[in-house]
N, CA, C and O of each residue as an XYZ file, in Angstrom:
712
protein
N      15.825     21.404    -31.167
C      16.443     20.226    -31.662
C      15.436     19.135    -31.939
O      15.490     18.449    -32.960
N      14.537     18.994    -31.024
C      13.433     18.020    -31.243
C      12.718     18.242    -32.525
O      12.392     17.317    -33.269
N      12.495     19.432    -32.749
C      11.728     19.760    -34.072
C      12.483     19.413    -35.261
O      11.904     18.977    -36.256
N      13.840     19.592    -35.218
C      14.720     19.264    -36.310
C      14.688     17.733    -36.531
O      14.738     17.248    -37.661
N      14.608     17.038    -35.473
C      14.699     15.490    -35.600
C      13.348     15.040    -36.052
O      13.309     14.160    -36.913
N      12.332     15.492    -35.619
C      10.974     15.252    -36.086
C      10.782     15.550    -37.626
O      10.299     14.725    -38.401
N      11.197     16.774    -37.981
C      11.144     17.250    -39.374
C      11.911     16.262    -40.325
O      11.425     15.907    -41.398
N      13.097     15.852    -39.888
C      13.935     14.959    -40.627
C      13.259     13.540    -40.794
O      13.269     12.945    -41.873
N      12.696     13.062    -39.699
C      12.074     11.769    -39.744
C      10.911     11.779    -40.659
O      10.729     10.902    -41.503
N      10.075     12.864    -40.458
C       8.818     12.960    -41.396
C       9.212     13.101    -42.852
O       8.629     12.489    -43.747
N      10.274     13.971    -43.064
C      10.716     14.163    -44.451
C      11.323     12.884    -45.151
O      11.363     12.751    -46.375
N      11.763     12.014    -44.297
C      12.250     10.602    -44.844
C      11.154      9.550    -44.801
O      11.424      8.375    -45.051
N       9.923      9.944    -44.490
C       8.759      9.034    -44.551
C       8.952      7.821    -43.591
O       8.489      6.726    -43.911
N       9.639      7.996    -42.401
C       9.882      7.008    -41.474
C       8.435      6.557    -40.879
O       8.169      5.362    -40.746
N       7.590      7.504    -40.558
C       6.340      7.076    -39.897
C       5.347      6.507    -40.954
O       4.333      5.905    -40.602
N       5.641      6.696    -42.150
C       4.746      6.217    -43.248
C       4.847      4.754    -43.513
O       3.966      4.165    -44.139
N       5.911      4.156    -43.045
C       5.977      2.718    -43.200
C       5.736      1.957    -41.978
O       5.735      2.522    -40.884
N       5.535      0.731    -42.104
C       5.269     -0.071    -40.881
C       6.446     -0.138    -39.904
O       7.601     -0.058    -40.323
N       6.167     -0.282    -38.629
C       7.261     -0.231    -37.656
C       8.245     -1.314    -37.933
O       7.918     -2.340    -38.530
N       9.457     -1.083    -37.495
C      10.546     -2.098    -37.620
C      10.455     -3.148    -36.642
O      10.943     -4.244    -36.914
N       9.868     -2.941    -35.490
C       9.612     -3.933    -34.410
C       8.311     -3.744    -33.753
O       7.938     -2.581    -33.594
N       7.610     -4.646    -33.372
C       6.309     -4.378    -32.714
C       6.264     -5.446    -31.621
O       6.477     -6.613    -31.947
N       5.999     -5.128    -30.329
C       5.873     -6.009    -29.180
C       4.484     -5.926    -28.595
O       3.938     -4.824    -28.569
N       3.862     -6.992    -28.122
C       2.571     -6.910    -27.533
C       2.836     -7.597    -26.125
O       3.378     -8.701    -26.065
N       2.460     -6.944    -25.071
C       2.541     -7.504    -23.673
C       1.171     -7.412    -23.060
O       0.444     -6.435    -23.239
N       0.840     -8.445    -22.341
C      -0.359     -8.523    -21.591
C      -0.030     -8.845    -20.142
O       0.432     -9.939    -19.817
N      -0.252     -7.969    -19.371
C       0.121     -8.228    -17.817
C      -0.178     -7.043    -16.912
O      -0.501     -5.964    -17.407
N      -0.075     -7.220    -15.564
C      -0.345     -6.167    -14.673
C      -1.598     -5.419    -14.889
O      -1.732     -4.242    -14.553
N      -2.583     -6.184    -15.502
C      -3.999     -5.630    -15.602
C      -4.025     -4.757    -16.820
O      -4.941     -3.938    -16.890
N      -3.102     -4.820    -17.838
C      -3.193     -4.000    -19.008
C      -2.643     -4.739    -20.222
O      -1.910     -5.725    -20.147
N      -3.065     -4.174    -21.338
C      -2.506     -4.639    -22.633
C      -1.697     -3.498    -23.110
O      -2.142     -2.350    -23.096
N      -0.446     -3.816    -23.556
C       0.425     -2.749    -24.011
C       1.142     -3.135    -25.366
O       1.717     -4.219    -25.466
N       1.101     -2.307    -26.315
C       1.692     -2.481    -27.619
C       2.799     -1.406    -27.790
O       2.583     -0.205    -27.627
N       4.002     -1.932    -28.131
C       5.183     -1.034    -28.402
C       5.562     -1.198    -29.813
O       5.764     -2.316    -30.287
N       5.669     -0.052    -30.537
C       6.175     -0.108    -31.909
C       7.319      0.787    -31.982
O       7.302      1.861    -31.381
N       8.373      0.387    -32.724
C       9.624      1.153    -32.954
C       9.977      1.418    -34.345
O       9.878      0.482    -35.138
N      10.347      2.486    -34.730
C      10.822      2.928    -36.002
C      12.390      3.293    -35.812
O      12.735      4.050    -34.905
N      13.247      2.767    -36.637
C      14.718      2.911    -36.454
C      15.139      3.565    -37.809
O      14.614      3.159    -38.845
N      16.012      4.502    -37.833
C      16.539      5.080    -38.963
C      18.055      5.536    -38.681
O      18.396      6.086    -37.634
N      18.870      5.255    -39.682
C      20.257      5.743    -39.445
C      20.263      7.095    -39.779
O      19.496      7.512    -40.646
N      21.111      7.897    -39.138
C      20.954      9.407    -39.105
C      22.200     10.037    -39.646
O      22.761     10.902    -38.974
N      22.698      9.654    -40.861
C      24.046     10.226    -41.256
C      23.990     11.688    -41.428
O      24.758     12.392    -40.773
N      23.094     12.238    -42.304
C      23.109     13.506    -42.623
C      22.509     14.367    -41.453
O      22.945     15.497    -41.232
N      21.525     13.821    -40.727
C      20.997     14.521    -39.545
C      22.097     14.622    -38.547
O      22.303     15.721    -38.032
N      22.841     13.572    -38.210
C      23.994     13.646    -37.323
C      24.906     14.777    -37.656
O      25.319     15.523    -36.768
N      25.250     14.932    -38.968
C      26.277     16.048    -39.365
C      25.585     17.313    -39.091
O      26.257     18.230    -38.618
N      24.287     17.497    -39.331
C      23.477     18.706    -39.109
C      23.550     19.154    -37.637
O      23.939     20.269    -37.291
N      23.136     18.170    -36.794
C      23.016     18.438    -35.418
C      24.461     18.785    -34.808
O      24.584     19.643    -33.933
N      25.428     18.142    -35.271
C      26.851     18.484    -34.768
C      27.187     19.948    -35.231
O      27.740     20.720    -34.448
N      26.859     20.316    -36.480
C      27.250     21.607    -36.966
C      26.291     22.718    -36.333
O      26.771     23.820    -36.069
N      25.048     22.466    -36.104
C      24.191     23.485    -35.682
C      24.109     23.633    -34.104
O      24.023     24.728    -33.549
N      24.144     22.456    -33.463
C      23.956     22.405    -32.001
C      25.074     21.999    -31.298
O      25.004     22.023    -30.070
N      26.218     21.587    -31.900
C      27.329     21.106    -31.282
C      27.152     19.734    -30.524
O      27.744     19.482    -29.475
N      26.318     18.907    -31.127
C      25.947     17.571    -30.685
C      26.601     16.461    -31.502
O      25.994     15.990    -32.464
N      27.717     16.058    -31.189
C      28.513     15.080    -31.985
C      28.105     13.647    -31.844
O      27.644     13.253    -30.773
N      28.250     12.846    -32.869
C      28.154     11.419    -32.747
C      26.811     10.704    -32.887
O      26.690      9.517    -32.584
N      25.788     11.460    -33.358
C      24.539     10.894    -33.518
C      24.508      9.852    -34.639
O      24.809     10.237    -35.769
N      24.173      8.571    -34.442
C      24.251      7.516    -35.458
C      22.792      6.982    -35.766
O      22.519      6.545    -36.884
N      21.916      7.028    -34.797
C      20.566      6.435    -35.060
C      19.512      7.389    -34.396
O      19.808      8.103    -33.438
N      18.422      7.361    -34.892
C      17.285      7.976    -34.233
C      15.992      7.266    -34.699
O      16.004      6.430    -35.603
N      14.837      7.657    -34.011
C      13.648      6.967    -34.416
C      12.560      7.493    -33.465
O      12.708      8.463    -32.723
N      11.432      6.731    -33.572
C      10.215      7.030    -32.841
C       9.817      5.661    -32.133
O       9.898      4.577    -32.709
N       9.392      5.819    -30.859
C       8.681      4.683    -30.214
C       7.269      5.118    -29.838
O       7.004      6.151    -29.223
N       6.440      4.267    -30.252
C       4.999      4.528    -29.899
C       4.470      3.490    -28.975
O       4.601      2.298    -29.251
N       3.892      3.880    -27.920
C       3.301      2.920    -26.831
C       1.896      3.192    -26.761
O       1.502      4.353    -26.650
N       1.115      2.233    -26.815
C      -0.279      2.239    -26.605
C      -0.606      1.339    -25.469
O      -0.034      0.249    -25.439
N      -1.465      1.653    -24.514
C      -1.877      0.788    -23.388
C      -3.292      0.935    -23.134
O      -3.873      1.981    -23.425
N      -3.889     -0.064    -22.602
C      -5.316     -0.121    -22.173
C      -5.454     -1.048    -21.016
O      -4.903     -2.149    -20.984
N      -6.224     -0.558    -20.045
C      -6.564     -1.444    -18.961
C      -7.396     -2.624    -19.322
O      -8.234     -2.546    -20.220
N      -7.179     -3.759    -18.620
C      -8.059     -4.983    -18.906
C      -8.704     -5.247    -17.612
O      -8.165     -4.936    -16.550
N      -9.861     -5.822    -17.690
C     -10.577     -6.260    -16.330
C     -11.284     -7.574    -16.632
O     -12.098     -7.714    -17.545
N     -10.891     -8.547    -15.764
C     -11.390     -9.866    -15.703
C     -11.503    -10.516    -17.123
O     -12.559    -11.025    -17.499
N     -10.430    -10.482    -17.858
C     -10.379    -11.059    -19.112
C     -11.054    -10.250    -20.325
O     -10.811    -10.553    -21.493
N     -11.807     -9.337    -20.018
C     -12.393     -8.548    -21.164
C     -11.688     -7.288    -21.308
O     -11.229     -6.716    -20.319
N     -11.569     -6.799    -22.540
C     -10.795     -5.568    -22.863
C     -11.776     -4.471    -22.553
O     -12.896     -4.498    -23.062
N     -11.399     -3.490    -21.726
C     -12.187     -2.339    -21.501
C     -11.277     -1.033    -21.543
O     -10.050     -1.121    -21.499
N     -11.869      0.045    -21.621
C     -11.237      1.271    -21.487
C     -10.739      1.763    -22.831
O     -10.671      0.955    -23.757
N     -10.392      3.004    -23.004
C      -9.802      3.597    -24.190
C      -8.327      3.393    -24.244
O      -7.721      3.128    -23.206
N      -7.742      3.492    -25.326
C      -6.264      3.300    -25.531
C      -5.625      4.696    -25.176
O      -6.040      5.760    -25.637
N      -4.607      4.574    -24.338
C      -3.730      5.720    -24.094
C      -2.536      5.628    -24.975
O      -1.908      4.570    -24.985
N      -2.151      6.645    -25.729
C      -1.069      6.560    -26.614
C      -0.030      7.554    -26.299
O      -0.380      8.678    -25.940
N       1.172      7.255    -26.395
C       2.352      8.057    -26.101
C       3.409      7.801    -27.251
O       3.722      6.657    -27.578
N       3.937      8.921    -27.840
C       4.916      8.805    -28.868
C       6.091      9.658    -28.553
O       5.940     10.866    -28.366
N       7.283      9.073    -28.483
C       8.513      9.587    -28.131
C       9.601      9.507    -29.194
O       9.777      8.475    -29.841
N      10.317     10.594    -29.364
C      11.488     10.441    -30.247
C      12.714      9.987    -29.411
O      12.805     10.309    -28.226
N      13.625      9.262    -30.015
C      14.777      8.759    -29.340
C      15.930      8.883    -30.251
O      15.744      8.840    -31.467
N      17.244      9.052    -29.693
C      18.387      9.074    -30.414
C      19.420      8.168    -29.770
O      19.346      7.891    -28.573
N      20.357      7.719    -30.534
C      21.513      6.919    -30.069
C      22.814      7.269    -30.789
O      22.824      7.541    -31.990
N      23.845      7.257    -30.075
C      25.113      7.656    -30.713
C      26.285      7.238    -29.898
O      26.159      6.301    -29.110
N      27.417      7.868    -30.031
C      28.570      7.677    -29.209
C      29.138      6.341    -29.723
O      29.377      6.219    -30.925
N      29.371      5.298    -28.824
C      30.108      4.059    -29.274
C      29.072      3.061    -29.846
O      29.418      1.893    -30.024
N      27.898      3.443    -30.121
C      26.979      2.419    -30.769
C      27.438      2.026    -32.145
O      27.614      2.872    -33.022
N      27.642      0.679    -32.340
C      28.076      0.316    -33.681
C      26.848      0.025    -34.492
O      26.118      0.921    -34.917
N      26.630     -1.328    -34.707
C      25.406     -1.762    -35.397
C      24.238     -1.745    -34.446
O      24.426     -2.258    -33.343
N      23.038     -1.219    -34.721
C      21.941     -1.346    -33.845
C      20.731     -1.870    -34.649
O      20.286     -1.287    -35.638
N      20.264     -2.959    -34.168
C      18.946     -3.472    -34.694
C      17.727     -2.926    -33.990
O      17.837     -2.528    -32.830
N      16.622     -2.887    -34.598
C      15.408     -2.366    -34.061
C      15.099     -3.055    -32.682
O      14.751     -2.359    -31.727
N      15.220     -4.386    -32.575
C      14.902     -5.157    -31.364
C      15.802     -4.675    -30.247
O      15.356     -4.365    -29.142
N      17.141     -4.620    -30.586
C      18.140     -4.143    -29.502
C      17.826     -2.680    -29.140
O      18.010     -2.358    -27.967
N      17.386     -1.778    -29.986
C      16.906     -0.439    -29.657
C      15.859     -0.529    -28.616
O      15.959      0.046    -27.531
N      14.797     -1.299    -28.983
C      13.646     -1.415    -28.138
C      14.036     -1.981    -26.767
O      13.517     -1.504    -25.758
N      14.928     -2.978    -26.686
C      15.412     -3.503    -25.362
C      16.110     -2.469    -24.610
O      15.885     -2.372    -23.403
N      17.027     -1.597    -25.252
C      17.734     -0.581    -24.636
C      16.845      0.514    -23.961
O      17.092      1.021    -22.867
N      15.772      0.813    -24.762
C      14.823      1.960    -24.286
C      14.101      1.382    -23.104
O      13.879      2.072    -22.110
N      13.717      0.076    -23.198
C      12.988     -0.506    -22.042
C      13.942     -0.604    -20.814
O      13.517     -0.498    -19.664
N      15.138     -0.793    -21.091
C      16.108     -0.830    -19.973
C      16.284      0.484    -19.227
O      16.432      0.582    -18.008
N      16.250      1.538    -20.153
C      16.383      2.919    -19.570
C      15.124      3.235    -18.711
O      15.265      3.889    -17.678
N      14.010      2.835    -19.067
C      12.783      3.011    -18.297
C      12.783      2.162    -17.020
O      12.160      2.545    -16.030
N      13.431      1.081    -17.029
C      13.492      0.234    -15.867
C      14.336      0.971    -14.775
O      13.978      0.945    -13.598
N      15.408      1.598    -15.165
C      16.232      2.563    -14.301
C      15.348      3.673    -13.789
O      15.346      3.958    -12.591
N      14.653      4.259    -14.603
C      13.665      5.466    -14.379
C      12.712      4.947    -13.234
O      12.512      5.575    -12.194
N      12.185      3.811    -13.524
C      11.186      3.319    -12.549
C      11.669      2.888    -11.217
O      11.077      3.123    -10.163
N      12.795      2.236    -11.337
C      13.379      1.647     -9.977
C      14.103      2.754     -9.141
O      14.259      2.588     -7.931
N      14.512      3.797     -9.726
C      15.178      4.790     -8.805
C      14.310      6.051     -8.878
O      13.779      6.444     -7.840
N      14.147      6.646     -9.908
C      13.706      8.138     -9.896
C      12.100      8.011     -9.565
O      11.620      8.937     -8.911
N      11.376      7.116     -9.898
C      10.002      7.037     -9.506
C       9.903      6.868     -7.958
O       9.100      7.525     -7.295
N      10.757      5.956     -7.413
C      10.777      5.862     -5.959
C      11.130      7.139     -5.292
O      10.485      7.525     -4.317
N      12.168      7.837     -5.795
C      12.465      9.046     -5.213
C      11.417     10.055     -5.318
O      11.201     10.792     -4.356
N      10.739     10.156     -6.410
C       9.674     11.170     -6.581
C       8.316     10.722     -5.850
O       7.610     11.592     -5.340
N       7.965      9.430     -5.797
C       6.619      9.151     -5.231
C       6.867      8.713     -3.731
O       6.220      9.266     -2.842
N       7.766      7.759     -3.443
C       7.882      7.287     -2.069
C       8.535      8.296     -1.211
O       8.131      8.486     -0.063
N       9.629      9.018     -1.766
C      10.459      9.937     -0.887
C       9.959     11.338     -1.053
O      10.481     12.252     -0.415
N       8.915     11.558     -1.929
C       8.313     12.909     -2.239
C       9.424     13.985     -2.526
O       9.377     15.107     -2.021
N      10.425     13.572     -3.368
C      11.513     14.458     -3.633
C      11.038     15.767     -4.266
O      11.441     16.862     -3.873
N      10.198     15.611     -5.225
C       9.630     16.722     -6.028
C       8.882     17.705     -5.200
O       8.804     18.858     -5.623
N       8.321     17.389     -4.069
C       7.516     18.229     -3.247
C       8.409     18.964     -2.214
O       7.866     19.797     -1.488
N       9.651     18.736     -2.100
C      10.583     19.303     -1.115
C      11.251     20.557     -1.748
O      11.459     20.619     -2.960
N      11.553     21.473     -0.952
C      12.084     22.781     -1.349
C      13.410     22.970     -1.014
O      13.846     24.114     -1.135
N      14.171     22.071     -0.605
C      15.667     22.298     -0.230
C      16.554     22.314     -1.404
O      17.347     21.392     -1.595
N      16.452     23.350     -2.221
C      17.184     23.458     -3.501
C      18.713     23.626     -3.350
O      19.478     23.151     -4.189
N      19.148     24.314     -2.265
C      20.538     24.469     -2.073
C      21.260     23.279     -1.558
O      22.461     23.085     -1.746
N      20.436     22.460     -0.872
C      21.101     21.337     -0.232
C      20.582     20.019     -0.974
O      20.754     18.905     -0.479
N      19.964     20.214     -2.138
C      19.313     19.185     -2.882
C      20.394     18.021     -3.273
O      20.076     16.861     -3.014
N      21.467     18.244     -3.793
C      22.415     17.232     -4.203
C      22.851     16.296     -2.934
O      22.960     15.078     -3.072
N      23.074     16.905     -1.785
C      23.320     16.156     -0.566
C      22.215     15.238     -0.169
O      22.430     14.056      0.098
N      20.941     15.827     -0.128
C      19.736     15.047      0.204
C      19.536     13.927     -0.799
O      19.127     12.829     -0.423
N      19.817     14.184     -2.069
C      19.682     13.163     -3.109
C      20.615     11.969     -2.802
O      20.243     10.798     -2.876
N      21.805     12.347     -2.467
C      22.670     11.244     -2.164
C      22.277     10.458     -1.103
O      22.417      9.238     -1.192
N      21.776     10.993     -0.043
C      21.262     10.340      1.219
C      20.113      9.532      0.872
O      19.963      8.448      1.437
N      19.246      9.956     -0.037
C      18.005      9.130     -0.512
C      18.489      7.956     -1.212
O      18.046      6.847     -0.912
N      19.491      8.128     -2.253
C      19.958      7.001     -2.938
C      20.654      5.960     -2.045
O      20.573      4.758     -2.297
N      21.292      6.414     -1.069
C      22.005      5.554     -0.011
C      20.844      4.686      0.681
O      20.945      3.466      0.809
N      19.818      5.368      1.082
C      18.807      4.707      1.759
C      18.161      3.632      0.900
O      17.997      2.500      1.355
N      17.792      3.960     -0.324
C      17.220      2.996     -1.330
C      18.174      1.774     -1.556
O      17.753      0.618     -1.527
N      19.336      2.063     -1.757
C      20.280      1.015     -1.974
C      20.459      0.095     -0.728
O      20.590     -1.115     -0.910
N      20.469      0.591      0.468
C      20.523     -0.148      1.664
C      19.280     -1.061      1.838
O      19.390     -2.242      2.169
N      18.091     -0.452      1.599
C      16.930     -1.281      1.629
C      16.865     -2.430      0.582
O      16.317     -3.492      0.879
N      17.431     -2.222     -0.660
C      17.440     -3.196     -1.600
C      18.427     -4.321     -1.263
O      18.207     -5.495     -1.559
N      19.546     -3.887     -0.616
C      20.555     -5.019     -0.245
C      19.970     -5.817      0.857
O      20.371     -6.972      1.003
N      19.068     -5.333      1.648
C      18.494     -6.061      2.678
C      17.407     -7.100      2.139
O      16.899     -7.931      2.892
N      17.096     -7.001      0.834
C      16.107     -7.854      0.115
C      14.726     -7.307      0.033
O      13.834     -8.030     -0.411
N      14.471     -6.086      0.423
C      13.131     -5.513      0.204
C      12.849     -5.151     -1.202
O      13.487     -4.267     -1.773
N      11.896     -5.826     -1.771
C      11.528     -5.576     -3.216
C      10.956     -4.057     -3.375
O      11.239     -3.334     -4.331
N      10.148     -3.702     -2.343
C       9.558     -2.417     -2.403
C      10.125     -1.452     -1.343
O      10.168     -1.843     -0.177
N      10.511     -0.368     -1.628
C      11.121      0.490     -0.534
C      10.171      0.849      0.490
O      10.612      1.056      1.621
N       8.840      0.963      0.251
C       7.982      1.325      1.287
C       7.951      0.181      2.346
O       7.840      0.456      3.541
N       8.047     -1.093      1.904
C       8.111     -2.197      2.891
C       9.322     -2.022      3.763
O       9.238     -2.277      4.964
N      10.448     -1.601      3.224
C      11.650     -1.489      3.966
C      11.532     -0.432      5.043
O      11.886     -0.554      6.216
N      10.982      0.619      4.472
C      10.796      1.786      5.530
C       9.936      1.336      6.674
O      10.272      1.532      7.842
N       8.831      0.734      6.331
C       7.932      0.214      7.459
C       8.710     -0.751      8.422
O       8.644     -0.580      9.639
N       9.424     -1.734      7.884
C      10.118     -2.684      8.715
C      11.247     -1.977      9.552
O      11.424     -2.315     10.722
N      11.966     -1.057      8.997
C      13.021     -0.425      9.751
C      12.457      0.603     10.757
O      13.046      0.835     11.813
N      11.299      1.215     10.406
C      10.731      2.128     11.441
C      10.305      1.390     12.704
O      10.341      1.913     13.818
N       9.910      0.179     12.472
C       9.573     -0.659     13.617
C      10.798     -1.041     14.466
O      10.643     -1.208     15.675
N      11.987     -1.185     13.906
C      13.233     -1.587     14.554
C      14.240     -0.562     14.166
O      15.029     -0.848     13.266
N      14.299      0.577     14.733
C      15.309      1.615     14.341
C      16.729      1.221     14.663
O      17.663      1.737     14.049
N      16.913      0.347     15.583
C      18.368     -0.047     15.860
C      18.937     -0.890     14.805
O      20.155     -0.961     14.638
N      17.996     -1.601     14.008
C      18.382     -2.420     12.849
C      18.932     -1.470     11.745
O      19.987     -1.709     11.158
N      18.150     -0.372     11.494
C      18.531      0.585     10.396
C      19.845      1.224     10.798
O      20.743      1.326      9.962
N      19.999      1.658     12.036
C      21.218      2.337     12.378
C      22.526      1.420     12.250
O      23.640      1.851     11.953
N      22.202      0.061     12.529
C      23.384     -0.794     12.412
C      23.824     -0.984     10.976
O      24.962     -1.418     10.796
N      23.082     -0.718      9.967
C      23.455     -0.820      8.620
C      24.449      0.296      8.294
O      25.358      0.096      7.488
N      24.298      1.373      8.863
C      25.301      2.508      8.581
C      26.689      2.261      9.234
O      27.683      2.788      8.736
N      26.784      1.468     10.344
C      28.116      1.251     10.905
C      28.583     -0.059     10.746
O      29.644     -0.350     11.299
N      27.927     -0.986     10.028
C      28.285     -2.292      9.920
C      29.590     -2.330      8.939
O      29.676     -1.648      7.918
N      30.524     -3.172      9.374
C      31.754     -3.430      8.658
C      31.844     -4.813      8.018
O      31.335     -5.778      8.588
N      32.467     -4.935      6.867
C      32.520     -6.182      6.195
C      33.606     -6.950      6.910
O      34.622     -6.362      7.281
N      33.427     -8.253      7.117
C      34.377     -9.086      7.860
C      35.120     -9.870      6.843
O      35.993    -10.663      7.193
């Protein structure tokens, strides 16, 4: 399916034109440039529905992200580039390129706030409890949400604080709202 979308975008010359929106961000020790191409996908949507049973595709495009590390005000390092295809459908009405870029960034915010924490901090990908995985995942999500409601910005900080006071962590599980 990805090959079909890429073929259709290239056939319509989407990447041969300038991007529909371009953002430049400097922060966190890096310079990042995001470019997005947006295309309505009328005939592609009909094709994907007929061939793959995927209904409702309305928009598709490409997002290209380039980033480079900065050091002490001078630009250093090589550019790292990533290019991703994206699709939108369902109840999406009119979609501007800027709204598409904001939506894609919002998706990655969820990815970074939850799944990255589960993979890196809780080492979920290194564990082998495949049969009990959904239950363990639920417990991990509960722990992350409890730590965030306590005001810890970083889950690791919450783990450290609660490991020093285990009775405080246990009281969270039995606390009742008054």
